[in-house]
Coordinates of C-alpha atoms and ligand atoms in Angstrom, one line a residue:
X1 CA 25.0 120.3 236.2
X2 CA 25.7 121.1 232.6
X3 CA 23.1 120.1 230.0
X4 CA 23.3 116.5 228.9
X5 CA 25.1 115.8 225.6
X6 CA 23.5 112.8 223.9
X7 CA 25.7 111.3 221.2
X8 CA 24.2 108.9 218.7
X9 CA 26.5 106.2 217.3
X10 CA 24.1 104.9 214.7
X11 CA 26.1 102.4 212.6
X12 CA 29.6 101.5 213.8
X13 CA 31.8 99.1 211.8
X14 CA 30.8 95.7 213.1
X15 CA 27.0 95.4 212.9
X16 CA 25.9 94.1 209.5
X17 CA 22.6 95.0 207.8
X18 CA 21.4 91.4 208.1
X19 CA 21.5 91.7 211.9
X20 CA 18.9 94.4 212.1
X21 CA 16.6 96.3 209.6
X22 CA 17.3 99.5 211.4
X23 CA 21.0 100.0 210.6
X24 CA 21.7 103.2 208.6
X25 CA 24.5 102.4 206.2
X26 CA 23.9 104.8 203.3
X27 CA 24.1 108.6 203.1
X28 CA 20.4 108.9 202.7
X29 CA 19.7 106.6 205.7
X30 CA 22.2 108.5 207.8
X31 CA 20.6 111.8 206.9
X32 CA 17.2 110.5 208.0
X33 CA 18.6 109.1 211.2
X34 CA 20.3 112.5 211.9
X35 CA 17.0 114.3 211.6
X36 CA 15.1 111.8 213.8
X37 CA 17.9 111.6 216.4
X38 CA 18.1 115.4 216.6
X39 CA 14.4 115.6 217.1
X40 CA 14.7 113.1 219.9
X41 CA 17.4 115.0 221.7
X42 CA 20.8 114.1 220.2
X43 CA 23.5 116.8 219.9
X44 CA 26.3 114.8 218.2
X45 CA 26.7 112.0 215.7
X46 CA 29.6 109.5 215.7
X47 CA 30.0 108.5 212.1
X48 CA 31.5 105.3 210.5
X49 CA 31.6 104.9 206.7
X50 CA 30.0 102.0 204.9
X51 CA 30.1 100.8 201.3
X52 CA 26.7 100.5 199.5
X53 CA 26.7 96.8 200.4
X54 CA 27.1 97.6 204.1
X55 CA 30.8 96.7 204.5
X56 CA 32.9 99.2 206.6
X57 CA 35.1 101.7 204.8
X58 CA 37.1 104.8 205.7
X59 CA 37.0 106.1 202.2
X60 CA 37.1 109.9 202.1
X61 CA 34.3 110.3 199.5
X62 CA 32.0 108.1 201.6
X63 CA 32.7 110.3 204.7
X64 CA 32.1 113.4 202.6
X65 CA 28.7 112.1 201.4
X66 CA 27.7 110.9 204.9
X67 CA 28.7 114.1 206.6
X68 CA 27.0 116.1 203.9
X69 CA 23.8 114.1 204.4
X70 CA 23.9 114.6 208.1
X71 CA 24.5 118.4 207.7
X72 CA 21.7 118.7 205.2
X73 CA 19.2 117.3 207.6
X74 CA 20.5 118.5 211.0
X75 CA 22.8 120.7 213.0
X76 CA 24.3 117.8 214.9
X77 CA 28.0 117.9 215.8
X78 CA 29.8 115.8 213.3
X79 CA 32.3 113.4 214.8
X80 CA 34.2 110.9 212.6
X81 CA 35.6 107.6 213.7
X82 CA 39.4 107.0 213.3
X83 CA 38.9 103.6 214.8
X84 CA 37.3 102.2 211.7
X85 CA 37.1 98.5 211.8
X86 CA 39.4 96.0 213.3
X87 CA 42.2 95.1 210.9
X88 CA 42.3 98.4 209.0
X89 CA 45.7 100.1 208.7
X90 CA 46.3 103.3 210.8
X91 CA 46.7 105.3 207.6
X92 CA 43.4 104.0 206.3
X93 CA 41.7 104.8 209.6
X94 CA 42.8 108.4 209.7
X95 CA 42.4 109.4 206.0
X96 CA 39.0 111.0 206.7
X97 CA 40.5 113.7 208.9
X98 CA 41.4 115.7 205.8
X99 CA 37.7 116.6 205.6
X100 CA 38.2 118.5 208.9
X101 CA 35.2 117.2 210.9
X102 CA 34.4 119.1 214.1
X103 CA 35.6 116.2 216.2
X104 CA 37.1 112.7 215.7
X105 CA 37.7 109.8 218.0
X106 CA 41.2 108.9 219.2
X107 CA 41.4 105.5 220.9
X108 CA 44.1 105.6 223.6
X109 CA 45.3 102.0 223.7
X110 CA 45.1 98.5 222.3
X111 CA 42.3 96.3 223.5
X112 CA 41.0 92.8 222.8
X113 CA 37.8 93.2 220.8
X114 CA 35.9 89.9 221.1
X115 CA 38.3 87.4 219.5
X116 CA 40.1 90.2 217.6
X117 CA 42.6 92.9 218.7
X118 CA 41.9 96.6 218.1
X119 CA 45.4 97.8 217.6
X120 CA 46.4 101.2 219.1
X121 CA 50.1 101.2 219.8
X122 CA 51.8 104.4 220.8
X123 CA 53.1 105.0 217.3
X124 CA 49.6 104.5 215.9
X125 CA 48.1 106.9 218.4
X126 CA 50.8 109.5 217.8
X127 CA 50.3 109.2 214.1
X128 CA 46.6 109.8 214.3
X129 CA 47.1 112.7 216.7
X130 CA 49.6 114.3 214.3
X131 CA 47.0 114.1 211.5
X132 CA 44.4 115.6 213.9
X133 CA 46.8 118.5 214.6
X134 CA 47.5 118.9 210.8
X135 CA 43.8 119.3 210.0
X136 CA 42.9 121.1 213.3
X137 CA 40.4 118.3 214.4
X138 CA 39.5 118.1 218.1
X139 CA 40.0 114.6 219.5
X140 CA 37.5 112.8 221.7
X141 CA 39.6 110.4 223.7
X142 CA 38.2 106.8 223.6
X143 CA 39.1 104.7 226.6
X144 CA 38.1 101.1 226.9
X145 CA 40.0 100.5 230.1
X146 CA 41.7 102.4 232.9
X147 CA 45.2 101.9 231.4
X148 CA 44.1 103.8 228.3
X149 CA 43.7 106.9 230.5
X150 CA 47.3 106.4 231.8
X151 CA 48.3 106.2 228.1
X152 CA 46.7 109.5 227.4
X153 CA 48.5 111.0 230.4
X154 CA 51.8 109.7 228.9
X155 CA 51.0 111.5 225.7
X156 CA 50.4 114.6 227.8
X157 CA 53.9 114.3 229.3
X158 CA 55.3 114.0 225.8
X159 CA 53.6 117.3 225.0
X160 CA 51.3 115.8 222.4
X161 CA 48.0 116.2 224.3
X162 CA 46.7 118.9 226.6
X163 CA 44.1 118.2 229.3
X164 CA 41.3 118.8 230.2
X165 CA 39.7 117.0 227.3
X166 CA 36.5 115.2 226.4
X167 CA 36.8 111.5 227.2
X168 CA 34.4 108.8 226.0
X169 CA 34.5 105.8 228.4
X170 CA 33.5 102.7 226.5
X171 CA 32.6 99.9 228.9
X172 CA 31.5 96.3 228.1
X173 CA 33.5 95.4 225.1
X174 CA 34.6 91.8 225.5
X175 CA 38.3 92.4 226.2
X176 CA 37.9 95.8 227.7
X177 CA 36.7 96.9 231.2
X178 CA 33.3 95.4 231.9
X179 CA 30.2 97.6 231.8
X180 CA 29.7 98.0 235.6
X181 CA 28.8 101.1 237.6
X182 CA 31.9 100.4 239.7
X183 CA 34.2 100.7 236.7
X184 CA 32.5 103.9 235.5
X185 CA 32.9 105.5 238.9
X186 CA 36.5 104.4 239.3
X187 CA 37.5 105.8 235.9
X188 CA 35.6 109.1 236.3
X189 CA 37.2 109.6 239.6
X190 CA 40.6 109.4 237.9
X191 CA 39.9 111.8 235.1
X192 CA 42.0 115.0 235.2
X193 CA 40.2 118.0 236.7
X194 CA 38.0 119.9 234.3
X195 CA 37.5 116.9 231.9
X196 CA 34.1 116.3 230.4
X197 CA 33.1 112.7 229.8
X198 CA 30.5 110.4 228.3
X199 CA 29.8 106.8 228.7
X200 CA 29.2 104.3 225.9
X201 CA 27.8 101.1 227.5
X202 CA 28.0 98.1 225.2
X203 CA 25.0 95.8 224.9
X204 CA 22.8 95.5 227.9
X205 CA 25.1 97.9 229.8
X206 CA 24.0 100.8 227.7
X207 CA 20.8 101.6 229.5
X208 CA 22.0 101.4 233.2
X209 CA 25.2 103.2 232.5
X210 CA 23.3 106.0 230.7
X211 CA 21.1 106.4 233.7
X212 CA 24.1 106.5 236.1
X213 CA 26.0 109.0 233.8
X214 CA 23.0 111.4 233.8
X215 CA 22.9 111.3 237.6
X216 CA 26.7 111.8 237.8
X217 CA 26.8 114.8 235.6
X218 CA 28.5 113.0 232.7
X219 CA 27.2 112.6 229.1
X220 CA 25.8 109.7 227.2
X221 CA 26.4 107.8 223.9
X222 CA 23.8 105.4 222.6
X223 CA 23.1 103.8 219.3
X224 CA 23.3 100.6 217.3
X225 CA 27.1 100.7 217.1
X226 CA 27.1 99.7 220.7
X227 CA 23.7 98.0 221.3
X228 CA 21.2 96.5 219.0
X229 CA 18.3 96.1 221.4
X230 CA 15.7 98.4 223.0
X231 CA 14.7 95.6 225.3
X232 CA 15.3 91.8 225.5
X233 CA 14.4 90.4 222.1
X234 CA 13.2 93.7 220.6
X235 CA 15.5 95.4 218.1
X236 CA 16.0 99.2 218.6
X237 CA 15.9 102.1 216.2
X238 CA 18.6 104.7 216.9
X239 CA 16.1 107.5 217.6
X240 CA 14.3 105.4 220.2
X241 CA 17.5 104.9 222.1
X242 CA 18.1 108.7 222.1
X243 CA 14.5 109.4 223.1
X244 CA 14.7 107.1 226.1
X245 CA 17.9 108.9 227.3
X246 CA 16.2 112.2 226.9
X247 CA 13.2 111.0 228.9
X248 CA 15.4 109.7 231.7
X249 CA 17.2 113.1 231.8
X250 CA 13.9 114.9 232.0
X251 CA 12.8 112.7 234.9
X252 CA 16.1 113.4 236.6
X253 CA 15.7 117.2 235.9
X254 CA 18.8 117.4 233.7
X255 CA 18.3 119.6 230.6
X256 CA 19.3 118.1 227.3
X257 CA 21.9 120.1 225.3
X258 CA 21.3 121.4 221.8
X259 CA 24.2 120.9 219.4
X260 CA 25.3 124.5 219.8
X261 CA 25.1 124.2 223.6
X262 CA 27.2 121.0 223.3
X263 CA 29.7 122.9 221.0
X264 CA 30.1 125.5 223.8
X265 CA 30.6 122.9 226.5
X266 CA 33.2 121.1 224.4
X267 CA 34.9 124.2 223.0
X268 CA 34.2 123.2 219.4
X269 CA 33.9 125.5 216.4
X270 CA 31.1 124.6 214.0
X271 CA 32.8 123.7 210.8
X272 CA 31.5 122.4 207.5
X273 CA 33.0 119.2 206.0
X274 CA 34.6 120.1 202.7
Ligands
LIG301 N1 35.1 99.6 215.4 C1 36.0 99.5 216.5 C2 37.1 98.5 216.3 C3 36.1 104.4 217.0 O1 35.1 104.6 216.3 O2 36.9 105.3 217.2 C4 36.6 100.8 216.9 C5 35.7 102.0 217.1 C6 36.3 103.1 217.7 O3 34.5 102.0 216.7
LIG302 ZN1 33.0 103.9 216.5

């Protein structure tokens, strides 16, 4: 099996600083989190911007500062969110691509998101993809349900996406596919040949799905964006979630990828955010 790529999603757009003392929402906090997560075994960081008061933002200068802090403290692959927060406009979500991160997320369909709706119509997806092409940014396809994979295949038929690709399977969002092993296995079985994939289990699904993905040969995303708890009633630090996955991998005799090994697996070029 390929070495395991552990992605840390430390902040997200939904968790607020008053929910946990461990949420990194400034550039300095993110730099420190990058160093700690790299030491614990992470190869990639999925970044969301936040204002100084903790509110989500896709502001370019915030992303420049966050990426700069991560790069100053680590060699992690820098992946930006184009999902942003529910309710942001598509233009707002994709403005950060002009900084040319190594990778950025591309959600492949609309999904209920708790009581909200995370909008990703075909025009929205095509618009974000066009901007990714303009700035030469590699997409990570985010799928929250099986139909999102079919949507990606439709974009392939339109000539807008080429497979194989790296796919992040997000399971357990209230409104998306639930975080079960059966759903993960079903979706992985349907991925185009040659795809690489990771799983991002939400809430209590994070740990069991990480363990299953390690055994299946997939990759793993963990972090406070997706799950606040290390165990029932015990808030997590990002680096602890990474370290636990690295320990599980060691027990299962799966080596953990360095950022450069992950770049090779994902065919990424190391770039500097400008
Ligand atoms: N915050 C969610 C609505 C992404 O980063 O690309 C969307 C999200 C996906 O987090
Ligand atoms: Zn995200």
